[in-house]
mmCIF file of C-alpha atoms in Angstrom:
data_model
loop_
_atom_site.group_PDB
_atom_site.id
_atom_site.type_symbol
_atom_site.label_atom_id
_atom_site.label_comp_id
_atom_site.label_asym_id
_atom_site.label_seq_id
_atom_site.Cartn_x
_atom_site.Cartn_y
_atom_site.Cartn_z
ATOM 1 C CA UNK A 20 1.611 -16.048 -6.131
ATOM 2 C CA UNK A 21 3.915 -13.140 -6.874
ATOM 3 C CA UNK A 22 6.577 -13.381 -4.155
ATOM 4 C CA UNK A 23 7.873 -9.854 -4.709
ATOM 5 C CA UNK A 24 4.416 -8.316 -4.453
ATOM 6 C CA UNK A 25 3.602 -10.503 -1.442
ATOM 7 C CA UNK A 26 6.667 -9.139 0.351
ATOM 8 C CA UNK A 27 5.848 -5.585 -0.704
ATOM 9 C CA UNK A 28 2.297 -5.752 0.673
ATOM 10 C CA UNK A 29 3.566 -7.137 3.980
ATOM 11 C CA UNK A 30 6.263 -4.478 4.323
ATOM 12 C CA UNK A 31 3.891 -1.630 3.529
ATOM 13 C CA UNK A 32 1.167 -2.999 5.769
ATOM 14 C CA UNK A 33 3.433 -3.478 8.771
ATOM 15 C CA UNK A 34 5.155 -0.131 8.305
ATOM 16 C CA UNK A 35 1.885 1.692 7.855
ATOM 17 C CA UNK A 36 -0.076 0.032 10.613
ATOM 18 C CA UNK A 37 2.678 0.628 13.124
ATOM 19 C CA UNK A 38 3.508 4.193 12.126
ATOM 20 C CA UNK A 39 2.835 5.975 15.396
ATOM 21 C CA UNK A 40 4.402 9.356 14.768
ATOM 22 C CA UNK A 41 1.300 10.659 13.011
ATOM 23 C CA UNK A 42 1.898 14.305 13.739
ATOM 24 C CA UNK A 43 4.628 16.427 15.315
ATOM 25 C CA UNK A 44 5.136 16.234 19.074
ATOM 26 C CA UNK A 45 3.421 19.573 19.685
ATOM 27 C CA UNK A 46 0.033 18.351 18.428
ATOM 28 C CA UNK A 47 -1.382 18.522 21.932
ATOM 29 C CA UNK A 48 -0.596 22.219 22.288
ATOM 30 C CA UNK A 49 -3.184 24.920 21.707
ATOM 31 C CA UNK A 50 -2.010 26.973 18.743
ATOM 32 C CA UNK A 51 -3.337 30.128 17.174
ATOM 33 C CA UNK A 52 -5.186 29.595 13.849
ATOM 34 C CA UNK A 53 -2.845 29.948 10.882
ATOM 35 C CA UNK A 54 -3.264 30.066 7.132
ATOM 36 C CA UNK A 55 -1.766 26.987 5.450
ATOM 37 C CA UNK A 56 0.543 28.329 2.748
ATOM 38 C CA UNK A 57 1.135 25.852 -0.042
ATOM 39 C CA UNK A 58 4.239 25.286 -2.122
ATOM 40 C CA UNK A 59 3.292 23.918 -5.514
ATOM 41 C CA UNK A 60 5.545 20.917 -6.142
ATOM 42 C CA UNK A 61 4.082 18.075 -8.186
ATOM 43 C CA UNK A 62 5.123 14.803 -6.567
ATOM 44 C CA UNK A 63 4.198 12.893 -9.735
ATOM 45 C CA UNK A 64 7.340 14.389 -11.339
ATOM 46 C CA UNK A 65 9.272 11.743 -9.389
ATOM 47 C CA UNK A 66 7.821 9.165 -11.811
ATOM 48 C CA UNK A 67 10.078 10.684 -14.484
ATOM 49 C CA UNK A 68 13.165 9.545 -12.584
ATOM 50 C CA UNK A 69 15.253 6.558 -13.550
ATOM 51 C CA UNK A 70 14.455 3.388 -11.634
ATOM 52 C CA UNK A 71 17.531 3.638 -9.411
ATOM 53 C CA UNK A 72 16.681 7.166 -8.262
ATOM 54 C CA UNK A 73 12.980 6.400 -7.842
ATOM 55 C CA UNK A 74 13.756 3.345 -5.733
ATOM 56 C CA UNK A 75 16.033 5.428 -3.514
ATOM 57 C CA UNK A 76 13.088 7.652 -2.554
ATOM 58 C CA UNK A 77 10.184 5.160 -2.571
ATOM 59 C CA UNK A 78 11.832 1.753 -1.893
ATOM 60 C CA UNK A 79 10.406 0.144 -5.052
ATOM 61 C CA UNK A 80 10.796 0.323 -8.822
ATOM 62 C CA UNK A 81 8.452 2.305 -11.037
ATOM 63 C CA UNK A 82 7.166 -0.988 -12.495
ATOM 64 C CA UNK A 83 6.248 -2.274 -9.038
ATOM 65 C CA UNK A 84 4.658 1.090 -8.261
ATOM 66 C CA UNK A 85 2.408 0.818 -11.320
ATOM 67 C CA UNK A 86 1.363 -2.701 -10.313
ATOM 68 C CA UNK A 87 0.462 -1.403 -6.868
ATOM 69 C CA UNK A 88 -1.535 1.477 -8.386
ATOM 70 C CA UNK A 89 -3.454 -0.956 -10.603
ATOM 71 C CA UNK A 90 -4.343 -3.327 -7.786
ATOM 72 C CA UNK A 91 -5.327 -0.544 -5.418
ATOM 73 C CA UNK A 92 -7.467 1.132 -8.087
ATOM 74 C CA UNK A 93 -9.417 -2.114 -8.541
ATOM 75 C CA UNK A 94 -10.039 -2.252 -4.804
ATOM 76 C CA UNK A 95 -10.750 1.354 -3.878
ATOM 77 C CA UNK A 96 -13.935 3.216 -4.718
ATOM 78 C CA UNK A 97 -13.959 6.772 -6.005
ATOM 79 C CA UNK A 98 -15.383 8.017 -2.710
ATOM 80 C CA UNK A 99 -12.223 6.803 -0.959
ATOM 81 C CA UNK A 100 -9.945 8.750 -3.282
ATOM 82 C CA UNK A 101 -11.778 11.989 -3.958
ATOM 83 C CA UNK A 102 -11.332 14.675 -1.309
ATOM 84 C CA UNK A 103 -12.969 18.083 -1.543
ATOM 85 C CA UNK A 104 -10.765 20.925 -2.821
ATOM 86 C CA UNK A 105 -7.825 18.593 -3.435
ATOM 87 C CA UNK A 106 -6.610 17.774 -6.947
ATOM 88 C CA UNK A 107 -5.169 14.364 -6.085
ATOM 89 C CA UNK A 108 -5.400 11.201 -8.149
ATOM 90 C CA UNK A 109 -4.440 7.749 -6.901
ATOM 91 C CA UNK A 110 -0.867 7.963 -8.209
ATOM 92 C CA UNK A 111 -0.185 11.201 -6.341
ATOM 93 C CA UNK A 112 -1.890 9.883 -3.211
ATOM 94 C CA UNK A 113 0.163 6.677 -3.266
ATOM 95 C CA UNK A 114 3.402 8.591 -3.833
ATOM 96 C CA UNK A 115 2.635 10.780 -0.813
ATOM 97 C CA UNK A 116 1.890 7.764 1.377
ATOM 98 C CA UNK A 117 5.002 5.926 0.218
ATOM 99 C CA UNK A 118 7.088 9.011 0.990
ATOM 100 C CA UNK A 119 5.724 8.904 4.564
ATOM 101 C CA UNK A 120 6.599 5.205 4.877
ATOM 102 C CA UNK A 121 10.014 5.400 3.197
ATOM 103 C CA UNK A 122 11.414 8.472 4.958
ATOM 104 C CA UNK A 123 11.603 9.829 8.525
ATOM 105 C CA UNK A 124 9.543 12.869 7.465
ATOM 106 C CA UNK A 125 6.391 13.803 9.388
ATOM 107 C CA UNK A 126 2.926 14.353 7.957
ATOM 108 C CA UNK A 127 3.388 18.088 8.375
ATOM 109 C CA UNK A 128 6.707 18.266 6.532
ATOM 110 C CA UNK A 129 5.497 16.046 3.663
ATOM 111 C CA UNK A 130 2.275 18.044 3.349
ATOM 112 C CA UNK A 131 4.235 21.296 3.208
ATOM 113 C CA UNK A 132 6.771 19.883 0.761
ATOM 114 C CA UNK A 133 4.134 18.803 -1.759
ATOM 115 C CA UNK A 134 1.448 21.426 -1.295
ATOM 116 C CA UNK A 135 -1.361 19.589 0.509
ATOM 117 C CA UNK A 136 -2.782 19.963 3.997
ATOM 118 C CA UNK A 137 -1.623 17.563 6.706
ATOM 119 C CA UNK A 138 -5.227 16.597 7.485
ATOM 120 C CA UNK A 139 -5.929 15.536 3.902
ATOM 121 C CA UNK A 140 -2.624 13.648 3.769
ATOM 122 C CA UNK A 141 -3.502 11.841 7.001
ATOM 123 C CA UNK A 142 -6.936 10.935 5.608
ATOM 124 C CA UNK A 143 -5.498 9.416 2.427
ATOM 125 C CA UNK A 144 -2.809 7.647 4.432
ATOM 126 C CA UNK A 145 -5.483 5.809 6.429
ATOM 127 C CA UNK A 146 -7.388 4.958 3.231
ATOM 128 C CA UNK A 147 -4.299 3.386 1.621
ATOM 129 C CA UNK A 148 -3.291 1.448 4.746
ATOM 130 C CA UNK A 149 -6.832 0.132 5.139
ATOM 131 C CA UNK A 150 -6.800 -0.981 1.486
ATOM 132 C CA UNK A 151 -3.450 -2.749 1.965
ATOM 133 C CA UNK A 152 -4.883 -4.504 5.004
ATOM 134 C CA UNK A 153 -7.793 -5.731 2.887
ATOM 135 C CA UNK A 154 -5.474 -6.868 0.078
ATOM 136 C CA UNK A 155 -3.198 -8.704 2.492
ATOM 137 C CA UNK A 156 -5.885 -11.383 2.851
ATOM 138 C CA UNK A 157 -5.417 -12.132 -0.860
ATOM 139 C CA UNK A 158 -1.627 -12.093 -0.990
ATOM 140 C CA UNK A 159 -0.806 -13.556 2.436
ATOM 141 C CA UNK A 160 -2.517 -16.944 2.559
ATOM 142 C CA UNK A 161 -1.853 -20.193 4.387
ATOM 143 C CA UNK A 162 -1.077 -22.935 1.820
ATOM 144 C CA UNK A 163 -3.892 -25.268 0.836
ATOM 145 C CA UNK A 164 -3.544 -29.039 1.549
ATOM 146 C CA UNK A 165 -2.101 -29.930 -1.871
ATOM 147 C CA UNK A 166 0.366 -27.053 -1.696
ATOM 148 C CA UNK A 167 1.374 -28.030 1.846
ATOM 149 C CA UNK A 168 2.251 -31.504 0.601
ATOM 150 C CA UNK A 169 4.489 -30.038 -2.119
ATOM 151 C CA UNK A 170 6.206 -27.728 0.365
ATOM 152 C CA UNK A 171 6.596 -30.521 2.910
ATOM 153 C CA UNK A 172 8.233 -32.868 0.365
ATOM 154 C CA UNK A 173 10.630 -30.121 -0.720
ATOM 155 C CA UNK A 174 11.606 -29.285 2.871
ATOM 156 C CA UNK A 175 12.130 -32.944 3.757
ATOM 157 C CA UNK A 176 14.289 -33.413 0.673
ATOM 158 C CA UNK A 177 16.418 -30.377 1.553
ATOM 159 C CA UNK A 178 16.650 -30.709 5.336
ATOM 160 C CA UNK A 179 15.515 -34.203 6.283
ATOM 161 C CA UNK A 180 12.705 -32.867 8.491
ATOM 162 C CA UNK A 181 9.240 -34.217 7.632
ATOM 163 C CA UNK A 182 6.006 -32.275 7.897
ATOM 164 C CA UNK A 183 7.516 -28.780 7.459
ATOM 165 C CA UNK A 184 5.453 -26.133 5.633
ATOM 166 C CA UNK A 185 7.417 -23.018 6.579
ATOM 167 C CA UNK A 186 9.821 -21.248 8.873
ATOM 168 C CA UNK A 187 8.502 -19.102 11.740
ATOM 169 C CA UNK A 188 10.229 -16.354 13.679
ATOM 170 C CA UNK A 189 9.389 -13.224 15.622
ATOM 171 C CA UNK A 190 10.936 -9.780 15.638
ATOM 172 C CA UNK A 191 10.406 -6.410 17.288
ATOM 173 C CA UNK A 192 8.882 -3.309 15.766
ATOM 174 C CA UNK A 193 10.226 -0.304 17.709
ATOM 175 C CA UNK A 194 7.774 2.322 18.929
ATOM 176 C CA UNK A 195 8.585 6.007 18.707
ATOM 177 C CA UNK A 196 6.905 6.747 22.020
ATOM 178 C CA UNK A 197 5.973 4.841 25.163
ATOM 179 C CA UNK A 198 2.322 3.676 25.076
ATOM 180 C CA UNK A 199 0.069 5.562 27.458
ATOM 181 C CA UNK A 200 -1.543 2.376 28.849
ATOM 182 C CA UNK A 201 0.730 -0.105 30.668
ATOM 183 C CA UNK A 202 3.939 1.108 28.993
ATOM 184 C CA UNK A 203 6.088 -1.362 30.962
ATOM 185 C CA UNK A 204 4.483 -4.271 29.060
ATOM 186 C CA UNK A 205 6.019 -2.974 25.833
ATOM 187 C CA UNK A 206 9.630 -2.935 27.066
ATOM 188 C CA UNK A 207 11.477 -5.787 25.337
ATOM 189 C CA UNK A 208 14.675 -7.558 26.343
ATOM 190 C CA UNK A 209 16.697 -4.796 24.697
ATOM 191 C CA UNK A 210 14.978 -2.281 26.996
ATOM 192 C CA UNK A 211 13.230 -0.606 24.083
ATOM 193 C CA UNK A 212 9.530 0.084 23.642
ATOM 194 C CA UNK A 213 8.302 -2.285 20.946
ATOM 195 C CA UNK A 214 5.576 -4.612 19.757
ATOM 196 C CA UNK A 215 6.107 -8.115 18.411
ATOM 197 C CA UNK A 216 5.809 -9.229 14.807
ATOM 198 C CA UNK A 217 5.485 -12.951 14.052
ATOM 199 C CA UNK A 218 5.843 -14.193 10.479
ATOM 200 C CA UNK A 219 5.883 -17.499 8.594
ATOM 201 C CA UNK A 220 7.551 -17.878 5.194
ATOM 202 C CA UNK A 221 7.717 -20.850 2.837
ATOM 203 C CA UNK A 222 10.882 -22.069 1.013
ATOM 204 C CA UNK A 223 10.261 -19.471 -1.720
ATOM 205 C CA UNK A 224 10.368 -16.720 0.954
ATOM 206 C CA UNK A 225 6.680 -15.983 0.388
ATOM 207 C CA UNK A 226 4.938 -14.722 3.524
ATOM 208 C CA UNK A 227 2.244 -17.197 4.548
ATOM 209 C CA UNK A 228 1.127 -15.670 7.828
ATOM 210 C CA UNK A 229 1.798 -12.473 9.783
ATOM 211 C CA UNK A 230 0.690 -11.493 13.253
ATOM 212 C CA UNK A 231 1.608 -8.194 14.905
ATOM 213 C CA UNK A 232 0.646 -6.132 17.916
ATOM 214 C CA UNK A 233 1.526 -8.085 21.045
ATOM 215 C CA UNK A 234 3.557 -6.181 23.690
ATOM 216 C CA UNK A 235 7.319 -6.474 23.292
ATOM 217 C CA UNK A 236 7.790 -8.000 26.753
ATOM 218 C CA UNK A 237 6.108 -11.270 25.702
ATOM 219 C CA UNK A 238 8.279 -14.263 24.842
ATOM 220 C CA UNK A 239 8.095 -15.585 21.278
ATOM 221 C CA UNK A 240 6.384 -18.778 22.437
ATOM 222 C CA UNK A 241 3.658 -16.810 24.168
ATOM 223 C CA UNK A 242 3.152 -14.599 21.118
ATOM 224 C CA UNK A 243 2.634 -17.788 19.095
ATOM 225 C CA UNK A 244 0.131 -19.211 21.589
ATOM 226 C CA UNK A 245 -1.895 -15.999 21.407
ATOM 227 C CA UNK A 246 -1.836 -15.849 17.586
ATOM 228 C CA UNK A 247 -4.647 -17.077 15.302
ATOM 229 C CA UNK A 248 -2.120 -19.422 13.673
ATOM 230 C CA UNK A 249 -1.765 -21.316 16.957
ATOM 231 C CA UNK A 250 -5.511 -21.877 17.093
ATOM 232 C CA UNK A 251 -5.485 -23.059 13.488
ATOM 233 C CA UNK A 252 -2.626 -25.545 13.941
ATOM 234 C CA UNK A 253 -3.079 -26.867 17.477
#
């Protein structure tokens, strides 16, 4: 299993699934119809950058980006990529989505910057995140019995603890806004609105299980008891 790609899929999936600032704060207001004026800037020009500069904007190297394009192209159908009146291929779509995930920019500002409509950008964003969610089942897998024995022997040799197959911990994913339903349940011990993320990694730092979405007020032990991993192990 490619540890780097495993980590990349997890990071993108978590960031994308929990991205709550989908539009600007004034989305609920009634606005007069406007004509969307486009600025023609080709985002694919960023692929001409050196690796260091590209990674600064997109949080990955161009080589990793091409691997991601290849694996997404094998998973997605043409109907998921093609959008009427938009000249966007998978590389451009992925660059736009990565820009959303790697920067504090909103859908509206990214759409304006690169000459697409915010609605089309939002559509492709959901397509890519859904595809990453599907792929995560391939790249984030609980070790099989033979592999667990290898991991357990390695951990016992290093730490003296028998029967260990990974390290588990939980963290908080901050929310931009208070949830509309039972917001007090999402206030964590730091008095921030958040949801919990539980993850298990093996000695090679490969993610073996992730579980996200529980309210931030829940203790780590309770998050574990409510996770599918708890049902699998206990």
